[in-house]
Amino acid sequence: MKKVGFTRSIHFKFVMIYVLLILLAMQIIGVYFVRELEDRLVDNFKSSIKERIDLLEFTLKEELVKERDADDPTLESEVNNILTDSTSSDILEIRVINNRSRIIGTSDDTNQELVGQITAEKMIKKVLTIGVVMDNIFVDNQTGNRVWRSATPIVSNDEVIGAIYLETKIEEVYSQLNEINRIFTNGTAIALGITAILGVLLAQTVTRPISDMRKQALAMAKGNFSRKVKVFGYDEIGQLAITFNNLTKRLQEAQATTEGERRKLSSVLSYMTDGVIATDRKGRVILINDPAANMLNVSRETVLSQPIVSLLGLEQYTFDDLSNEQDSIILDYSTKEKPYILRANFSIIQKETGFVNGLITVLHDITEQEKIDMERREFVANVSHELRTPLTTMRSYLEALAEGAWQDKEIAPQFLDVTQNETERMIRLVNDLLQLSKMDSKDYRFNKDWIDFIRFFHRIIDRFEMTKQQNVHFERFLPNAALFVEIDQDKITQVLDNIISNALKYSPDGGRVTFKVIEKNDVIEVSVSDQGMGIPKDNVEKIFERFYRVDKARSRQMGGTGLGLAIAKEMISAHGGDIWASSVEGKGTTITFYLPYDRIQEDDWS
Ligand code: ATP
Ligand code: MG
């Protein structure tokens, strides 16, 4: 949020209110005070002058009514004497006028020529006729000063016998008033200054907690709850600050709880092995956990708010269909190279009102399970097939025997021979299956011995060399020194028997079978190569699968069950080794396996 400018701040407003209130108060006081003072001062001035006029009137009245002898001084000179005595610095001029409006004396020496003249002053004439005091204030054009003039009748026996006209300097009263005004203005200015300073300081006590709370609110909006508002007192603002702090604490706690719940939920969702997708009531994705995003191979950000039906590739469904789907839906994303099957379960998020608020989809990767199921089905089919073939053969031979062939001395032994062969084949098959099943359920024990592998291998090859019926040449590349390994002789013999018999089976007439043992760091590598028909490139991996045969008919003819290499693989890996095949079609095949080999043990032996 923008910083509040000083002129817009509450602080400034407070100060302004103080200053304006003081200014208003001073103005009202000032107007009232100055007006009152002016009235008082002017009244005082006037009454002090009036007292002197009264005295003068009394003296002049005596002179005016006096009977004069010839040798008495004239009225004019008497009046002149009286006026000279009565003047003072604040009086500009005093004139005395008789009842016929003639000026009989003036205190102003420069105006002595006026004595004896008829006065032109209207105010004097009026006073002479109506006999009341009159006065007014005028501004002297020459000096610009205010002058107060008054005309007072001289009354004797209820008869106006003359008048006193007086002009005084009242300007001094006004300049005194001006001086007081100036002092008052200065006082106001000082008062305003002090008020402003005090206002700034006092307003702070109110504004500081408020601006503190504002700062805290801003910090809270950014998620920082660590701040606290300072409490300066226990007035309304102080209480507000306390409430604000409580509110912060509550909010922090609420936030922490929400955050904790959110974290719990998100860790539950991300550590789940199942994929979870939640949608809003319109079917748009609002939440998807990592497993779900990985399963669907999408990025979380791009799928948010996408319709779920298009995300799952279920365009044939509507959102309502999914909401009402009771069973799970199988999503088959398998490609030619890789099987990939998911199972989706849907449940609706419902409000108490029964209104559908969204959909939760749980995805489960069932590829492995499906694979196992498929393998099992295949296995059962294979076993049944493998058993049915010898059984049908036997049935037809036994039927022939029963129908009379048993009497034929030539055919009967041949037929019995076939049934015996088939029976043996079945027994072999069943034995192989049993062995595999034991290996699958880890229900077997090894009789391991430390043996010299080279001698052991030589013996096996010798056996084959002696019994072989084909024209195949054996070539051995075996080290001269003994190599001791810990193995179960019977089991490894079975493995080698199968590999060598396969090599012989598929070797051409005059072919060569090569035996090799190489000592590597911590393994010995054993390989048997032939020059036979080889295995097509795509099938090389598959020959270790159960019942797998490249050419079924041919292999069966040779009495094979297709389990030999599968058993070999199980046994070699049970010994901690691995087995693989490499082949070039038409050129030959090499079957290689390795067994763990410990040189230190070897040293102990030697
Ligand atoms: P069993 O060994 O149970 O009597 P089998 O020999 O047919 O029967 P495996 O030994 O498991 O079964 O071999 C599986 C298949 O691999 C064979 O049917 C054959 O098609 C192929 N195969 C194995 N060894 C060779 C080889 N040396 N040359 C060519 N094909 C081979
Ligand atoms: Mg075999």
XYZ file of C-alpha atoms and ligand atoms in Angstrom:
638
model
C 0.000 0.000 0.000
C 1.154 3.553 -0.748
C 2.610 5.595 2.076
C 0.154 8.226 3.344
C 1.404 11.751 2.487
C 1.891 14.105 5.454
C -0.866 16.521 4.389
C -3.272 13.582 4.105
C -2.223 12.002 7.350
C -4.394 11.873 10.405
C -1.507 13.505 12.272
C -1.687 16.606 10.085
C -5.449 16.701 10.458
C -5.163 16.671 14.220
C -2.698 19.557 14.190
C -4.877 21.496 11.764
C -7.905 21.022 14.003
C -5.961 22.307 17.029
C -4.631 25.310 15.160
C -7.968 26.228 13.605
C -9.772 25.915 16.926
C -7.234 28.154 18.634
C -7.400 30.641 15.765
C -11.191 30.756 15.971
C -11.126 31.161 19.744
C -8.562 33.963 19.526
C -10.576 35.707 16.825
C -13.768 35.658 18.855
C -11.973 36.771 21.999
C -10.105 39.422 20.021
C -13.164 41.002 18.402
C -15.088 41.104 21.666
C -12.141 42.313 23.724
C -11.018 45.046 21.336
C -14.506 46.397 20.918
C -15.099 46.528 24.681
C -11.697 48.089 25.273
C -12.277 50.744 22.619
C -15.611 51.708 24.211
C -14.044 51.921 27.676
C -11.044 53.925 26.580
C -13.101 56.395 24.567
C -15.633 56.748 27.416
C -12.849 57.360 29.946
C -11.280 59.926 27.695
C -14.557 61.696 27.112
C -15.578 61.767 30.776
C -12.201 63.192 31.856
C -12.604 65.977 29.298
C -16.226 66.522 30.304
C -15.260 67.084 33.893
C -13.012 69.887 32.775
C -15.727 71.339 30.528
C -18.124 71.341 33.463
C -15.636 73.358 35.501
C -15.033 75.711 32.612
C -18.761 76.163 32.101
C -19.203 77.147 35.676
C -16.435 79.762 35.527
C -17.586 81.137 32.171
C -21.207 81.329 33.330
C -20.141 83.667 36.113
C -18.245 85.902 33.711
C -21.064 85.987 31.209
C -23.748 87.058 33.704
C -21.506 89.559 35.511
C -22.486 93.304 35.603
C -19.416 95.181 34.268
C -18.155 98.693 35.206
C -16.333 100.864 32.761
C -12.927 100.271 34.313
C -13.449 96.520 34.467
C -11.538 94.471 31.956
C -13.601 93.486 28.942
C -15.429 90.202 28.733
C -13.124 89.064 25.945
C -9.945 89.480 27.949
C -11.484 87.710 30.969
C -12.568 84.810 28.824
C -9.133 84.769 27.268
C -7.544 84.503 30.698
C -9.839 81.663 31.740
C -9.181 79.764 28.492
C -5.413 80.162 28.811
C -5.631 78.622 32.275
C -7.812 75.732 31.129
C -5.813 74.549 28.122
C -3.624 71.502 28.321
C -1.575 69.438 25.839
C -4.424 67.123 24.768
C -6.815 69.999 24.042
C -6.439 71.471 20.583
C -8.719 74.450 20.946
C -11.507 75.776 23.184
C -13.865 78.397 21.817
C -16.484 80.282 23.759
C -19.518 81.564 21.896
C -22.243 83.850 23.249
C -25.968 83.357 22.654
C -25.830 85.514 19.527
C -23.347 83.024 17.968
C -20.438 85.437 18.256
C -17.074 83.988 19.226
C -15.922 85.710 22.334
C -12.744 83.802 22.951
C -10.473 81.019 21.729
C -7.575 79.240 23.343
C -5.736 78.906 20.038
C -3.302 81.842 19.621
C -3.193 81.430 15.844
C -6.976 81.808 15.613
C -7.279 85.069 17.648
C -8.665 86.931 14.569
C -11.832 84.790 14.894
C -12.750 86.566 18.154
C -15.796 88.797 17.536
C -16.859 86.943 14.447
C -20.091 84.989 14.080
C -19.421 81.260 14.168
C -20.281 79.123 11.139
C -20.266 75.815 13.059
C -23.656 74.175 12.648
C -23.138 72.062 15.736
C -22.735 75.247 17.901
C -25.792 76.854 16.380
C -27.814 73.731 17.139
C -26.550 73.582 20.735
C -27.432 77.275 21.216
C -30.976 76.669 20.044
C -31.795 73.309 21.670
C -29.501 73.550 24.706
C -28.099 69.954 24.756
C -24.538 68.675 24.565
C -23.443 67.436 21.125
C -20.240 65.732 20.071
C -18.648 63.700 17.308
C -15.308 62.411 16.091
C -13.822 63.446 12.759
C -10.552 62.939 10.980
C -8.387 65.988 10.532
C -7.561 66.219 6.849
C -4.219 67.889 7.416
C -2.735 65.574 10.052
C -4.860 62.533 9.390
C -5.472 62.246 13.136
C -8.805 61.614 14.790
C -10.251 64.627 16.587
C -13.124 64.627 19.080
C -15.178 67.789 19.163
C -18.024 68.674 21.469
C -20.304 71.596 21.983
C -21.735 72.231 25.465
C -24.371 74.867 26.222
C -23.796 77.321 29.071
C -27.116 77.476 30.839
C -28.177 80.013 33.418
C -31.704 80.131 34.813
C -32.884 77.694 32.164
C -31.626 79.966 29.461
C -28.786 79.205 27.076
C -26.414 82.101 27.371
C -23.572 80.677 25.371
C -21.673 77.571 24.380
C -18.254 75.983 24.796
C -16.837 74.404 21.668
C -13.896 72.050 22.193
C -11.571 70.042 19.945
C -9.352 67.354 21.550
C -6.744 64.885 20.274
C -8.471 61.514 20.677
C -5.932 59.865 18.327
C -3.834 58.789 21.293
C -6.627 56.573 22.554
C -6.711 54.834 19.137
C -2.978 54.437 18.897
C -3.069 52.885 22.364
C -5.749 50.569 21.055
C -3.620 49.745 18.017
C -0.729 48.913 20.303
C -2.949 46.559 22.306
C -4.165 45.010 19.028
C -0.582 44.417 17.930
C 0.237 42.764 21.255
C -2.873 40.649 20.906
C -1.957 39.570 17.346
C 1.551 38.679 18.436
C 0.119 36.753 21.355
C -2.196 34.887 19.002
C 0.690 34.049 16.681
C 2.773 32.757 19.595
C -0.189 30.794 20.916
C -0.728 29.259 17.480
C 2.940 28.355 17.185
C 2.969 26.697 20.585
C -0.335 24.966 19.818
C 1.064 23.640 16.561
C 4.157 22.253 18.282
C 2.123 20.844 21.150
C -0.417 19.569 18.635
C 2.282 17.679 16.761
C 3.492 16.130 20.006
C 0.038 15.407 21.418
C -1.371 14.088 18.170
C 1.465 11.601 18.124
C 0.055 9.884 21.170
C -3.060 9.159 19.174
C -1.564 8.670 15.748
C 1.458 6.585 16.691
C -0.523 3.518 17.792
C -2.767 3.956 14.749
C 0.126 4.115 12.324
C 1.714 1.216 14.184
C -1.444 -0.810 13.654
C -1.489 0.199 10.026
C 2.081 -1.050 9.609
C 1.206 -4.275 11.353
C -1.865 -4.796 9.186
C 0.338 -4.340 6.122
C 2.899 -6.805 7.485
C 0.108 -9.261 8.263
C -1.151 -8.992 4.713
C 2.318 -10.112 3.645
C 2.135 -13.056 6.034
C 4.371 -11.679 8.780
C 2.714 -12.243 12.138
C 5.765 -11.737 14.323
C 5.202 -7.987 14.851
C 3.322 -6.596 17.815
C 1.672 -3.233 18.303
C 3.038 -1.276 21.271
C 0.385 -0.507 23.880
C 0.871 3.039 25.195
C -2.085 3.244 27.525
C -5.444 1.774 28.398
C -7.698 4.254 26.645
C -9.801 3.265 23.631
C -6.761 3.264 21.377
C -4.766 1.206 23.862
C -7.602 -1.296 24.031
C -7.776 -1.317 20.276
C -4.045 -2.106 20.182
C -4.511 -4.968 22.663
C -7.414 -6.344 20.624
C -5.317 -5.964 17.508
C -2.488 -7.964 19.059
C -4.938 -10.675 20.140
C -6.356 -10.721 16.662
C -2.841 -11.146 15.239
C -2.209 -14.067 17.564
C -5.480 -15.731 16.633
C -4.824 -15.188 12.973
C -1.339 -16.613 13.300
C -2.680 -19.671 15.058
C -5.408 -20.091 12.473
C -2.889 -19.645 9.699
C -0.530 -22.178 11.309
C -3.374 -24.683 11.648
C -4.455 -24.203 8.060
C -0.877 -24.410 6.866
C -0.311 -27.560 8.923
C -3.453 -29.167 7.532
C -2.476 -28.154 4.043
C 1.003 -29.639 4.493
C -0.391 -32.827 5.953
C -2.813 -33.153 3.067
C -0.199 -32.411 0.457
C 2.318 -34.823 1.982
C -0.337 -37.506 2.245
C -1.259 -36.880 -1.364
C 2.306 -36.869 -2.621
C 3.454 -39.905 -0.610
C 0.493 -41.962 -1.732
C 1.314 -44.522 -4.372
C -2.108 -44.037 -5.895
C -2.813 -41.067 -8.104
C -5.463 -38.654 -6.904
C -7.266 -36.079 -9.002
C -9.958 -33.771 -7.666
C -12.291 -31.693 -9.815
C -14.752 -28.908 -9.244
C -18.456 -29.369 -9.881
C -17.976 -28.733 -13.575
C -15.407 -31.485 -13.871
C -12.359 -29.272 -14.198
C -9.202 -30.446 -12.459
C -8.456 -28.437 -9.296
C -5.952 -30.761 -7.669
C -3.649 -33.481 -8.922
C -0.963 -35.196 -6.895
C 2.498 -36.104 -8.171
C 1.809 -39.831 -8.621
C -1.253 -39.009 -10.755
C 0.726 -36.515 -12.832
C 3.480 -39.109 -13.291
C 1.021 -41.858 -14.164
C -0.627 -39.711 -16.825
C 2.753 -38.248 -17.842
C 1.510 -34.663 -17.620
C 2.762 -31.629 -15.777
C 0.675 -30.426 -12.903
C 0.480 -26.807 -14.067
C -0.816 -27.583 -17.543
C -3.665 -29.850 -16.468
C -5.165 -27.601 -13.804
C -8.656 -26.485 -14.888
C -8.639 -28.958 -17.778
C -11.762 -31.171 -18.033
C -11.077 -34.529 -16.383
C -12.653 -36.516 -19.213
C -10.128 -35.176 -21.696
C -7.265 -35.600 -19.227
C -8.074 -39.292 -18.817
C -8.845 -39.698 -22.507
C -12.424 -40.730 -21.717
C -14.092 -38.506 -24.304
C -16.879 -41.048 -24.769
C -17.983 -40.284 -21.185
C -19.572 -37.113 -19.813
C -18.754 -35.770 -16.400
C -22.146 -36.985 -15.142
C -21.387 -40.476 -16.418
C -18.193 -40.511 -14.370
C -20.017 -39.194 -11.296
C -22.547 -42.009 -11.551
C -19.963 -44.678 -12.364
C -20.160 -47.354 -9.678
C -17.452 -49.662 -11.017
C -13.911 -48.778 -11.758
C -12.879 -47.922 -15.291
C -9.832 -49.565 -16.843
C -7.661 -47.103 -18.744
C -5.486 -48.952 -21.195
C -2.598 -46.749 -22.313
C -0.513 -49.683 -23.565
C 1.659 -49.203 -26.596
C 3.214 -51.882 -28.769
C 6.436 -51.668 -26.802
C 5.076 -51.313 -23.316
C 1.957 -52.441 -21.543
C 0.463 -49.712 -19.330
C -2.887 -50.128 -17.649
C -4.512 -47.949 -14.991
C -7.633 -48.476 -12.994
C -9.700 -45.410 -12.119
C -12.214 -45.248 -9.269
C -14.555 -42.320 -8.944
C -16.327 -40.926 -5.928
C -18.298 -37.728 -5.757
C -17.787 -34.915 -3.283
C -21.227 -34.113 -1.970
C -22.534 -31.208 0.058
C -24.966 -31.821 2.889
C -27.701 -30.697 0.522
C -26.849 -33.582 -1.768
C -25.538 -31.213 -4.377
C -22.523 -32.601 -6.272
C -19.556 -30.389 -5.548
C -16.832 -32.263 -7.362
C -15.310 -35.608 -8.175
C -12.364 -37.475 -6.689
C -10.601 -39.866 -9.001
C -8.156 -42.416 -7.638
C -5.772 -43.949 -10.160
C -4.057 -47.231 -9.577
C -1.332 -48.681 -11.770
C -2.398 -52.274 -12.435
C 0.065 -53.011 -15.236
C 2.081 -55.466 -13.110
C -0.996 -57.179 -11.773
C -2.437 -57.481 -15.246
C 0.889 -58.828 -16.480
C 0.994 -61.409 -13.717
C -2.621 -62.373 -14.402
C -1.876 -62.695 -18.077
C 1.248 -64.750 -17.403
C -0.675 -67.013 -15.101
C -3.387 -67.551 -17.701
C -0.759 -68.164 -20.315
C 1.063 -70.549 -18.009
C -2.031 -72.592 -17.295
C -2.807 -72.689 -21.010
C 0.759 -73.770 -21.736
C 0.795 -76.490 -19.093
C -2.548 -77.841 -20.276
C -1.343 -77.792 -23.815
C 1.947 -79.491 -22.950
C 0.126 -82.252 -21.034
C -2.593 -82.721 -23.620
C -0.194 -83.452 -26.458
C 1.442 -86.545 -24.873
C -1.886 -87.655 -23.436
C -3.638 -87.579 -26.821
C -0.718 -89.440 -28.371
C -0.908 -92.057 -25.612
C -4.673 -92.369 -25.944
C -4.513 -93.105 -29.647
C -1.739 -95.683 -29.137
C -3.543 -97.337 -26.206
C -6.789 -97.404 -28.233
C -4.956 -99.116 -31.044
C -3.501 -101.626 -28.588
C -6.890 -102.234 -27.028
C -8.464 -102.734 -30.399
C -6.140 -105.709 -30.975
C -2.741 -104.350 -31.704
C -1.533 -105.893 -28.460
C -1.721 -109.248 -30.198
C 0.664 -108.130 -32.895
C 4.117 -109.095 -31.695
C 5.754 -106.625 -34.036
C 3.707 -103.481 -33.351
C 2.823 -103.973 -29.691
C 6.317 -103.387 -28.267
C 6.739 -100.310 -30.547
C 3.435 -98.848 -29.355
C 4.279 -99.545 -25.737
C 7.639 -97.879 -26.312
C 5.898 -94.721 -27.543
C 3.542 -94.614 -24.563
C 6.483 -95.124 -22.250
C 8.363 -92.254 -23.904
C 5.375 -89.982 -23.624
C 4.918 -90.942 -19.986
C 8.537 -90.116 -19.284
C 8.164 -86.846 -21.090
C 5.184 -86.022 -18.923
C 7.072 -86.987 -15.794
C 9.960 -84.756 -16.922
C 7.583 -81.950 -17.566
C 5.862 -82.345 -14.237
C 9.238 -82.537 -12.493
C 10.403 -79.386 -14.254
C 7.220 -77.624 -13.264
C 7.577 -78.751 -9.697
C 11.116 -77.518 -9.604
C 10.082 -74.132 -11.003
C 7.224 -73.860 -8.586
C 9.611 -74.589 -5.707
C 11.974 -71.940 -6.969
C 9.069 -69.484 -7.271
C 8.004 -70.074 -3.711
C 11.670 -70.090 -2.570
C 10.932 -73.555 -1.169
C 14.309 -75.150 -1.850
C 17.657 -75.701 -0.157
C 21.075 -75.549 -1.747
C 23.811 -78.022 -0.874
C 26.673 -75.718 -1.547
C 30.283 -76.916 -1.621
C 33.549 -75.298 -2.491
C 34.612 -77.046 -5.655
C 37.130 -76.528 -8.390
C 34.917 -75.360 -11.216
C 37.434 -76.276 -13.937
C 37.587 -79.951 -12.939
C 33.835 -80.012 -12.468
C 33.249 -78.509 -15.946
C 35.766 -80.888 -17.579
C 33.903 -83.857 -16.122
C 30.584 -82.716 -17.524
C 32.019 -82.044 -20.969
C 33.725 -85.463 -20.882
C 30.417 -87.123 -20.182
C 28.805 -85.418 -23.189
C 31.806 -86.210 -25.380
C 31.550 -89.863 -24.550
C 27.796 -90.221 -25.064
C 27.237 -87.874 -27.964
C 25.810 -89.394 -31.079
C 26.204 -86.459 -33.465
C 29.300 -85.647 -35.398
C 30.176 -82.567 -33.318
C 33.636 -81.480 -32.349
C 34.225 -80.123 -28.807
C 36.727 -77.361 -28.161
C 37.679 -76.267 -24.612
C 39.238 -72.966 -23.572
C 39.547 -73.514 -19.864
C 42.268 -72.157 -17.554
C 44.791 -74.634 -16.299
C 44.671 -73.476 -12.727
C 41.869 -74.458 -10.413
C 39.062 -71.931 -9.762
C 37.175 -72.542 -6.573
C 33.536 -71.485 -6.312
C 30.822 -72.257 -3.827
C 27.955 -73.925 -5.688
C 25.339 -76.634 -5.506
C 26.857 -79.177 -7.861
C 23.606 -80.914 -8.802
C 21.897 -77.667 -9.703
C 24.746 -76.230 -11.773
C 25.146 -79.649 -13.438
C 21.494 -79.417 -14.445
C 22.071 -75.924 -15.863
C 25.152 -76.991 -17.850
C 23.392 -80.169 -19.031
C 20.602 -78.138 -20.498
C 22.878 -75.567 -22.135
C 25.152 -78.244 -23.625
C 22.253 -80.436 -24.732
C 20.662 -77.409 -26.413
C 23.978 -76.692 -28.147
C 24.203 -80.254 -29.341
C 20.531 -80.314 -30.350
C 20.895 -77.294 -32.583
C 24.446 -78.006 -33.887
C 24.784 -79.022 -37.527
C 26.587 -82.115 -38.573
C 30.362 -81.545 -38.214
C 29.796 -78.433 -36.158
C 31.931 -77.275 -33.297
C 30.862 -76.558 -29.717
C 33.213 -74.257 -27.806
C 33.492 -74.151 -24.016
C 35.092 -71.152 -22.315
C 35.789 -70.087 -18.765
C 37.169 -66.604 -18.126
C 38.210 -65.375 -14.715
C 37.208 -61.784 -14.141
C 37.555 -59.575 -11.072
C 35.025 -61.170 -8.792
C 33.202 -63.494 -11.175
C 33.900 -66.381 -13.448
C 32.264 -66.196 -16.831
C 31.232 -69.479 -18.438
C 30.109 -69.717 -22.045
C 29.004 -72.442 -24.434
C 28.940 -71.594 -28.145
C 27.648 -73.597 -31.080
C 27.536 -73.121 -34.812
C 23.873 -73.941 -35.139
C 20.907 -72.190 -36.690
C 20.975 -69.383 -34.099
C 18.026 -67.490 -32.672
C 16.212 -64.592 -34.377
C 17.299 -61.298 -32.821
C 13.850 -60.455 -31.407
C 13.619 -63.763 -29.552
C 17.041 -63.843 -27.900
C 15.681 -62.420 -24.658
C 12.599 -64.614 -24.677
C 14.323 -68.024 -24.656
C 14.609 -67.769 -20.866
C 10.823 -67.496 -20.533
C 8.828 -70.545 -19.492
C 7.619 -72.739 -22.355
C 9.201 -70.457 -24.874
C 10.514 -72.206 -27.906
C 11.581 -70.562 -31.111
C 10.310 -73.371 -33.264
C 7.699 -75.201 -31.235
C 7.196 -78.194 -33.482
C 10.881 -78.851 -33.948
C 11.703 -78.446 -30.296
C 8.955 -80.747 -29.208
C 10.103 -83.278 -31.693
C 13.423 -83.174 -29.909
C 11.654 -83.822 -26.665
C 12.084 -80.338 -25.235
C 9.551 -78.782 -22.876
C 10.819 -75.207 -23.157
C 11.463 -75.056 -19.444
C 15.199 -75.860 -19.421
C 16.545 -72.316 -19.774
C 13.844 -70.908 -17.492
C 15.027 -73.262 -14.752
C 18.673 -72.421 -15.576
C 17.970 -68.706 -15.175
C 16.291 -69.225 -11.799
C 19.197 -71.334 -10.548
C 21.941 -69.018 -11.741
C 20.274 -66.026 -10.149
C 19.765 -68.033 -6.947
C 23.542 -68.447 -6.960
C 23.952 -64.667 -7.326
C 24.831 -64.742 -11.017
C 23.158 -63.948 -14.322
C 22.638 -65.664 -17.636
C 22.169 -64.325 -21.142
C 22.320 -65.359 -24.768
C 23.879 -63.838 -27.830
C 23.195 -65.208 -31.246
C 23.609 -64.534 -34.943
C 20.933 -66.236 -37.007
C 22.430 -68.983 -39.144
C 25.860 -68.608 -37.571
C 25.465 -69.842 -34.038
C 24.495 -69.136 -30.463
C 26.472 -68.412 -27.297
C 24.935 -68.891 -23.874
C 26.940 -67.150 -21.147
C 26.528 -67.056 -17.398
C 28.631 -65.814 -14.545
C 28.986 -66.958 -10.971
C 30.396 -64.951 -8.076
C 33.975 -65.878 -7.325
C 36.059 -64.870 -4.341
C 39.810 -64.714 -4.990
C 40.651 -64.411 -1.266
C 38.923 -67.703 -0.529
C 40.928 -69.087 -3.405
C 44.168 -67.980 -1.722
C 43.094 -69.681 1.498
C 42.601 -72.885 -0.430
C 45.980 -72.801 -2.034
P 14.098 -78.487 -22.472
O 15.397 -77.855 -22.324
O 13.132 -78.192 -21.389
O 14.163 -79.925 -22.781
P 14.072 -76.836 -24.776
O 15.447 -77.071 -25.017
O 13.156 -76.669 -25.943
O 13.427 -77.839 -23.780
P 15.064 -74.502 -23.489
O 16.277 -75.190 -23.165
O 14.434 -73.673 -22.390
O 13.930 -75.476 -23.982
O 15.250 -73.586 -24.701
C 14.233 -72.737 -25.175
C 14.321 -72.504 -26.632
O 15.446 -71.726 -26.934
C 14.504 -73.728 -27.447
O 13.278 -74.327 -27.735
C 15.154 -73.181 -28.686
O 14.194 -72.736 -29.589
C 15.982 -72.036 -28.171
N 17.383 -72.415 -27.994
C 17.977 -72.714 -26.832
N 19.309 -72.969 -27.025
C 19.559 -72.805 -28.355
C 20.715 -72.932 -29.209
N 21.886 -73.293 -28.713
N 20.567 -72.701 -30.513
C 19.369 -72.332 -31.021
N 18.222 -72.191 -30.297
C 18.331 -72.447 -28.987
Mg 16.926 -77.372 -23.466
